XYZ file of C-alpha atoms in Angstrom:
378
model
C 0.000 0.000 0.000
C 2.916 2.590 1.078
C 4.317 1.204 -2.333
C 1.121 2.307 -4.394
C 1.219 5.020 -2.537
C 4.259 6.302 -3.272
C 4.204 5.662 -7.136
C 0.971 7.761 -7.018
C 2.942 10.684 -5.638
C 5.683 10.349 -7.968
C 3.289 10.676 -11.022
C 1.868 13.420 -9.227
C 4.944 15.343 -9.281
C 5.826 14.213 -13.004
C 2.772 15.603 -13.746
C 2.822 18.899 -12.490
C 6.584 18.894 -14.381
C 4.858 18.220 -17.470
C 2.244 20.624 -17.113
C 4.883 23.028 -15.875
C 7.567 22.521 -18.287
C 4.664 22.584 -21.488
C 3.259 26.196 -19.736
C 7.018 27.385 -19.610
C 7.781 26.001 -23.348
C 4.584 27.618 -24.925
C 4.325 30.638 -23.106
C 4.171 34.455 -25.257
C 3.538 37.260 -23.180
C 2.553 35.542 -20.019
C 2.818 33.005 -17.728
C 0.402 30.339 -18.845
C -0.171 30.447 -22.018
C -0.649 26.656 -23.411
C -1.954 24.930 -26.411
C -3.749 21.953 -25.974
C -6.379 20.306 -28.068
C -7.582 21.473 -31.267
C -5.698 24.367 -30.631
C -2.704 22.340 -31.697
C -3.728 21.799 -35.343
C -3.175 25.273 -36.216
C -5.262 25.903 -38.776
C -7.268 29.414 -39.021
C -11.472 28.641 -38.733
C -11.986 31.639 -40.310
C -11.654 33.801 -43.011
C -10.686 37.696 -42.843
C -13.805 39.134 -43.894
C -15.271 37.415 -41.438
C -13.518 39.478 -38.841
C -14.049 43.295 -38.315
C -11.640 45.034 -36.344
C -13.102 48.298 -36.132
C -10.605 50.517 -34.998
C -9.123 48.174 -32.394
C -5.369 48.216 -32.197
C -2.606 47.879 -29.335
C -2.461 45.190 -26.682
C -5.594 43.680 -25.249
C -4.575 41.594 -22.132
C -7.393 38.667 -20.952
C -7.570 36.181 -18.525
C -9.379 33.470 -16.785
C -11.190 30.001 -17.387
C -9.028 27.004 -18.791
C -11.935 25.166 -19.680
C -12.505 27.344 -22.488
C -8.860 28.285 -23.739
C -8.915 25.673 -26.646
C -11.005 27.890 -28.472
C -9.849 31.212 -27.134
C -6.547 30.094 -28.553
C -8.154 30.013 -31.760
C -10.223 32.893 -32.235
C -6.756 34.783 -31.207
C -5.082 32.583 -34.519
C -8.535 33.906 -36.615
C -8.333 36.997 -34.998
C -4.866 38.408 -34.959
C -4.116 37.385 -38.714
C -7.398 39.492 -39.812
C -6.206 42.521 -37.685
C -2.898 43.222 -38.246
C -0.884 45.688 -35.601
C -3.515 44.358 -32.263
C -2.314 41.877 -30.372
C -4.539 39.664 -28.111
C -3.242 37.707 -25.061
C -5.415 35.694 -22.974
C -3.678 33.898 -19.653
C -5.248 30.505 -18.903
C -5.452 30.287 -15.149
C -8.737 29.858 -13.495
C -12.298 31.888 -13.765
C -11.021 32.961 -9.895
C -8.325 34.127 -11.108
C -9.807 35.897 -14.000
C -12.267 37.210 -11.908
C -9.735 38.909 -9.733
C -7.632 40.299 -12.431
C -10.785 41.635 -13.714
C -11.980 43.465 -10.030
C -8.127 44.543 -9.822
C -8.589 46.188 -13.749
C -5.345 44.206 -15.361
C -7.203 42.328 -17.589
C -9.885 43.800 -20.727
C -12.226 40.902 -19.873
C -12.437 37.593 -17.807
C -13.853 34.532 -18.951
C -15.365 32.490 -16.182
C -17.011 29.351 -16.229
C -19.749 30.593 -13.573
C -21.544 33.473 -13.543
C -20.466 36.620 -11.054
C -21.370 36.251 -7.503
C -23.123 39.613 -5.728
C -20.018 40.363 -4.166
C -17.550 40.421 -7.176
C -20.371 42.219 -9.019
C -20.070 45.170 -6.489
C -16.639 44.811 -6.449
C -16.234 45.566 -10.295
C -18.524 49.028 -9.877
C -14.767 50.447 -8.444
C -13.221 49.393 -11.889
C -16.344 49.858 -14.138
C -16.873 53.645 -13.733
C -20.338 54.326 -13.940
C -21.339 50.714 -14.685
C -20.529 46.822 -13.531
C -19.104 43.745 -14.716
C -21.718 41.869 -16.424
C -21.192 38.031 -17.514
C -21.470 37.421 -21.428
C -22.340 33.926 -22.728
C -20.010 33.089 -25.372
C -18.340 29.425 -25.135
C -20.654 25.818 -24.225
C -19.657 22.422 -23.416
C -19.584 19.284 -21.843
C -17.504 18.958 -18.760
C -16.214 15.076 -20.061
C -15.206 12.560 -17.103
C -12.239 11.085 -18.349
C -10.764 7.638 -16.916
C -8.028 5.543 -17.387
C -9.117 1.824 -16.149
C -7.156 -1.015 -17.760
C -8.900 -3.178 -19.888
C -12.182 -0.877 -19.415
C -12.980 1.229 -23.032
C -16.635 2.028 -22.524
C -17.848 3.464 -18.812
C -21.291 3.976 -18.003
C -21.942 6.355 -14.713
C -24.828 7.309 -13.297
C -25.061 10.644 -10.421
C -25.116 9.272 -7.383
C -22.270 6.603 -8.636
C -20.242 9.877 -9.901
C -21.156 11.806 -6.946
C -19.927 8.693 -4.485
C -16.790 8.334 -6.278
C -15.976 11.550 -5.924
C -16.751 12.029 -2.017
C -14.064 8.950 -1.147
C -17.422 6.451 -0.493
C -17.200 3.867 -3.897
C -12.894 3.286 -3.424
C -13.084 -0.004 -6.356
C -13.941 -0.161 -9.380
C -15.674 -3.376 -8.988
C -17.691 -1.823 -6.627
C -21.369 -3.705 -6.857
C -22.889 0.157 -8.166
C -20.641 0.417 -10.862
C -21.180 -3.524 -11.883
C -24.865 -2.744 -12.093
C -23.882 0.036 -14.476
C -22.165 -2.192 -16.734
C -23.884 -5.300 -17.376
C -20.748 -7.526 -19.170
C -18.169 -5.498 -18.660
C -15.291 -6.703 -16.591
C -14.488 -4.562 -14.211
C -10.953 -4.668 -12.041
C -10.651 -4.424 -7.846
C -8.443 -1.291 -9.015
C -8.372 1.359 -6.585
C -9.859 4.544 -7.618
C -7.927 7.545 -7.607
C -9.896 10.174 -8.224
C -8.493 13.766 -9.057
C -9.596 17.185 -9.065
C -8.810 20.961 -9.571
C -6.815 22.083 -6.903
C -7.632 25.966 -7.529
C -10.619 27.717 -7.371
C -12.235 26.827 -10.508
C -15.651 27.591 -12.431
C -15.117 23.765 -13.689
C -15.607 22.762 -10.196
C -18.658 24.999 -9.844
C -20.510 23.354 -12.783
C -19.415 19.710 -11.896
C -20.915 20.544 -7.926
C -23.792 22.130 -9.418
C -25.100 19.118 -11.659
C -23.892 16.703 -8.620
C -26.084 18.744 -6.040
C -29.106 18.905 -8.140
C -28.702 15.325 -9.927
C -27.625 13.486 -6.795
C -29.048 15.777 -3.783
C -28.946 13.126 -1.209
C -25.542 11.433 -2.293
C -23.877 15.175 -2.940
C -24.011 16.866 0.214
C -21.894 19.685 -0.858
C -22.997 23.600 -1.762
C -21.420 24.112 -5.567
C -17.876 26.149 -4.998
C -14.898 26.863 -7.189
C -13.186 25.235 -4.642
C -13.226 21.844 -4.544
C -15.305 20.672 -1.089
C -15.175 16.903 -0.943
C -12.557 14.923 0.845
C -10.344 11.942 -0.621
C -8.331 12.852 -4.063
C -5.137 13.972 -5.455
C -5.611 17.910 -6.926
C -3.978 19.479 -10.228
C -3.920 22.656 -11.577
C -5.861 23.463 -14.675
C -7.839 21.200 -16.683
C -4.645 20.389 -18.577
C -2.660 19.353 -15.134
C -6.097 17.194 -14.260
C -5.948 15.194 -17.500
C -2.477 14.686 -17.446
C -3.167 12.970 -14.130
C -5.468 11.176 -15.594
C -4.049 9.989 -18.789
C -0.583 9.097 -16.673
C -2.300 6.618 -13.503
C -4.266 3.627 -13.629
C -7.905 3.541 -12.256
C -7.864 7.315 -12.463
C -10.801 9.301 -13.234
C -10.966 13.751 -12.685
C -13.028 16.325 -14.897
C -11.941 18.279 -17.811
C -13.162 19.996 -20.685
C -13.891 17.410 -24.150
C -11.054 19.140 -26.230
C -8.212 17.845 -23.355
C -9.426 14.422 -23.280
C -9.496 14.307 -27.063
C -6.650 15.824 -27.411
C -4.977 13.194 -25.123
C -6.742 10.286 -26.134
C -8.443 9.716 -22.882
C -11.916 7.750 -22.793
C -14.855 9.772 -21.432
C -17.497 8.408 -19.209
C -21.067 7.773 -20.810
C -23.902 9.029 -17.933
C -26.745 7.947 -17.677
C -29.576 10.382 -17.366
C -32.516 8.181 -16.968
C -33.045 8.735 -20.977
C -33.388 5.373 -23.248
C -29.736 5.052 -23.617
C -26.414 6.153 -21.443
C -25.300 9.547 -23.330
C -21.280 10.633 -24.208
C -20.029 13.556 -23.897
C -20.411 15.564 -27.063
C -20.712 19.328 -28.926
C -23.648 17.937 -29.901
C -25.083 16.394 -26.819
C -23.926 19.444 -24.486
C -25.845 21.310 -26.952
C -29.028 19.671 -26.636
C -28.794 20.475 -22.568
C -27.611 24.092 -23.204
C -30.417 24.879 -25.608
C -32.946 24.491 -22.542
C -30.969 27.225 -20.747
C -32.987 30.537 -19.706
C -31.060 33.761 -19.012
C -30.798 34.253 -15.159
C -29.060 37.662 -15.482
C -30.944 41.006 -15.857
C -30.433 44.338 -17.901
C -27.270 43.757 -19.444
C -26.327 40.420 -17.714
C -27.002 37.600 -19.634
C -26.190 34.869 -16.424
C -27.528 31.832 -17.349
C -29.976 29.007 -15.575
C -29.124 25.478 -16.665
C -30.992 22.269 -16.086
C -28.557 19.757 -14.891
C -31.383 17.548 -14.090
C -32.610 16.668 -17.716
C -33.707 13.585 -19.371
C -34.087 14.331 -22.945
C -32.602 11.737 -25.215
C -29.218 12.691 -26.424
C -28.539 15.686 -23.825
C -25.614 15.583 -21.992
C -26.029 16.812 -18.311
C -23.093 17.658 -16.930
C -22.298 21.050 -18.933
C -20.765 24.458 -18.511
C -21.023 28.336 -20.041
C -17.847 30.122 -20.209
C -18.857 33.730 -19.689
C -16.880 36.751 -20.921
C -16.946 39.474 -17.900
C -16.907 43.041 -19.273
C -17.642 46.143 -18.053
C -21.245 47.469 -19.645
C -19.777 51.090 -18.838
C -16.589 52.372 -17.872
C -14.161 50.131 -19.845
C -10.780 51.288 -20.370
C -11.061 53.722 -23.071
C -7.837 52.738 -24.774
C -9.017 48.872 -25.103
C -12.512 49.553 -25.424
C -12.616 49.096 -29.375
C -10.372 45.872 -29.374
C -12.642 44.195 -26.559
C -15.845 45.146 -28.254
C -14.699 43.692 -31.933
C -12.872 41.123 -30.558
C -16.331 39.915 -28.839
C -17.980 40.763 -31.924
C -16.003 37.878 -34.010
C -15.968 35.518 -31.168
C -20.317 35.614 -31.267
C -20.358 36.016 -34.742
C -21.605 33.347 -36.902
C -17.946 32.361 -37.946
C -16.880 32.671 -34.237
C -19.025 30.354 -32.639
C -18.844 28.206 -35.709
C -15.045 27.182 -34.477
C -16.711 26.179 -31.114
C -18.591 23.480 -33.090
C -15.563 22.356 -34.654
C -13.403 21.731 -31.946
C -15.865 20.120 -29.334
C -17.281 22.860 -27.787
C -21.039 23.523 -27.825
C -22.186 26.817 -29.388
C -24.266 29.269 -27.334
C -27.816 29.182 -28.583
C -28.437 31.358 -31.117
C -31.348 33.308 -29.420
C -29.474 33.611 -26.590
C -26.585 34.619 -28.829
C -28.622 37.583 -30.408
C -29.130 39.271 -27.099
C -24.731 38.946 -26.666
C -24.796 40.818 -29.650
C -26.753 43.318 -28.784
C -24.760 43.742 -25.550
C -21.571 43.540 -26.951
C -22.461 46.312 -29.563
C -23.758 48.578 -26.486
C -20.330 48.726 -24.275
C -18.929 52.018 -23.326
């Protein structure tokens, strides 16, 4: 056991030396600054004329949510070669961090994977004079669960059987609730070792937030960006989690699709209570996301999402990566970069390259109204 233990460890700590070397390696302009996923492929989604720049030039400086930096690192590629002389630089860290370099007025805009709490709202009215921070929904997907179980390709999960995983209860993966799960499937007495996002993340949030309302009486937990349960190895960003995962036998943590594809990892199916288990998809998170109402009022466009569904084909455990902007009171000298840089990434063409790379588009209803907004900043 201290022997398992201790090979554990050490691929935690090659781990977070991979992640840390590739951050290091790729960075331009800041600190974290990775490619991962279809990111990697290089190849521009989008034409020129599909981009206006509208004035913007200089440096616009961004931050925030991994979960979504797969395609923010592509609507830069799109975006940068149509406007020559602006230069675009978003830091993946974490939407808390994002979120703070927003309130602390580093950053042009945030993108956070949950929408702005009361407090950080009224904290943003010091750096948005004469206005707030208001959450823009511009990126959809499905958080995937990605495992690593020898001799197991195809996982089905239910809630409370994710949910009990997670809290430290189900420790085998022959546990009897998993058998059920998996008629003919043979399962090992693997232990599990579970990992999860050791800052505060918006990835997190979501995964709580579809645990608590899926799995009330197995999820005991209020959804947080910082991880509340007890058990589990932690690793920073979604890339460090799937590392982890990819790396250690009878693993299984939380990522966004595009860093299990990108790694090869196999996803969990869950099973809803629909006709048929349903993986993790652009498609499938978009069939959840399209039930989504908008939470947020004036020019907040916060989002309510049913984690609870049942209609064949949607995906339940989902996020929506907001932008954070100032409606008034942005920085005069970024304001026309921010608002055209916006203005390709909920364009047609924009979200378009979401589709592409395993994210889920943002409604387009809903994505008429982040027009609108977007087109309105000051």
């Amino acid at each position: 056991m201290k022997l398992q233990r201790k090979n554990m460890l050490r691929a935690s700590a090659l781990g977070a030396l991979v992640v840390s070397g590739a951050l290091v390696l790729s960075a331009c302009g800041s600190d974290d600054n990775t490619t991962d996923g279809a990111a990697a492929s290089g190849k521009p989604s989008a034409a020129a004329g599909d981009i206006k720049c509208d004035g913007a030039k200089g440096k616009l400086l961004a931050s925030g949510s991994s979960a979504q930096k797969n395609a923010v690192d592509l609507w830069v590629k799109n975006y940068m070669a149509a406007c020559s002389g602006v230069e675009v630089n978003y830091k993946s860290s974490s939407s808390g961090e994002g979120i703070v370099a927003f309130n602390q007025g580093t950053v042009g805009f945030a993108g956070s994977d949950s929408a702005l709490k009361p407090e950080a709202v009224e904290e943003s009215k010091k750096i948005c004079t004469g206005g707030q921070g208001v959450d823009l929904p511009m990126v959809g997907g499905p958080i995937a669960l990605g495992f690593n179980v020898a001799g197991v390709d195809k996982l089905n999960l239910d809630a409370t059987t994710i949910a009990n995983i997670f809290n430290d209860k189900i420790k085998k993966w022959d546990d009897e609730a998993i058998k059920k799960l998996n008629p003919g499937v043979t399962l090992p007495s693997t232990a599990i070792q579970h990992f999860h996002r050791s800052e505060d993340s918006g990835t997190t949030e979501n995964l709580g937030k579809y645990l608590k309302a899926a799995a009330p009486e197995a999820w005991t937990y209020e959804a947080a960006k910082k991880w509340p349960a007890p058990g589990g190895l932690g690793a920073t960003g979604s890339a460090g989690v799937a590392t982890q995962v990819k790396q250690v036998d009878g693993s299984i943590g939380y990522f966004e699709l595009s860093y299990a594809s990108a790694q090869g990892i196999k996803t969990v199916d869950v099973n809803t209570g629909a006709a048929a288990p349903v993986k993790a998809s652009s498609e499938s998170a978009s069939k959840a996301i399209a039930a989504a109402k908008i939470a947020g009022t004036g020019s907040d466009l916060a989002l309510k999402l049913d984690y609870t569904t049942k209609a064949e084909g949607a995906y339940p455990i989902v996020l929506v990566t907001y932008e954070v902007v100032c409606d008034k009171g942005n920085k005069p000298e970024t304001l026309s970069t921010v608002k055209s840089f916006l203005n390709y990434t909920a364009s047609d063409a924009g979200q378009k390259v979401l589709s592409d790379n395993g994210y889920a588009p943002i409604p387009a209803e809903i994505n008429t109204k982040v027009r609108e907004v977007i087109n309105s900043l000051s």
